[in-house]
Amino acid sequence: MTTTETSSPASDSFELYLELAGEPTEAVYERFFAMHPDAKAEFGGDEFLEKRMMAGLLQMLVDLSDHRVEPSECDYWVWDHIAYEVDEAMAFDMFDCVVATLRDGLGDRWTPAMTDSWAGLLGRLRPVLGPTFTQAGA
């Protein structure tokens, strides 16, 4: 696993997942669509769109976890998803699906530091994205 001195346990979990289980898009969407079957009708089945959206989401989360961007720089993600009728609850369910997929895929390699890192990351993101969803009327 390639990590840097500035990487966080959250981004380390993503890198380790890639090494052990491969690309997580399909597993994350399977989990998400089980929670939100109506979302599958909106953008499910378009593999290119799903992969593009997941790549953007994962990059944003890794950049945020490694402090390369601030939460206030992530509100673009809301505006990118309004057209798909994504609301705040769905967005944070998706983030939770990413974390759950990584955690389940890593099994006993998942650490308490990873749990804490992801909780901190999502905790920093919620106060920024929540008001943006409200502003967008979602």
XYZ file of C-alpha atoms in Angstrom, residues 6 28 41 50 52 56 64 66 88 107 122 138:
12
model
C -0.230 13.209 5.079
C -21.301 0.604 -3.220
C -34.593 4.087 -11.950
C -22.227 5.262 -12.227
C -17.996 8.622 -13.364
C -15.817 11.989 -8.460
C -11.134 15.871 2.034
C -6.140 14.122 3.328
C -29.370 15.339 1.764
C -12.801 -7.225 7.358
C -18.382 12.968 7.391
C -33.525 19.415 -2.245
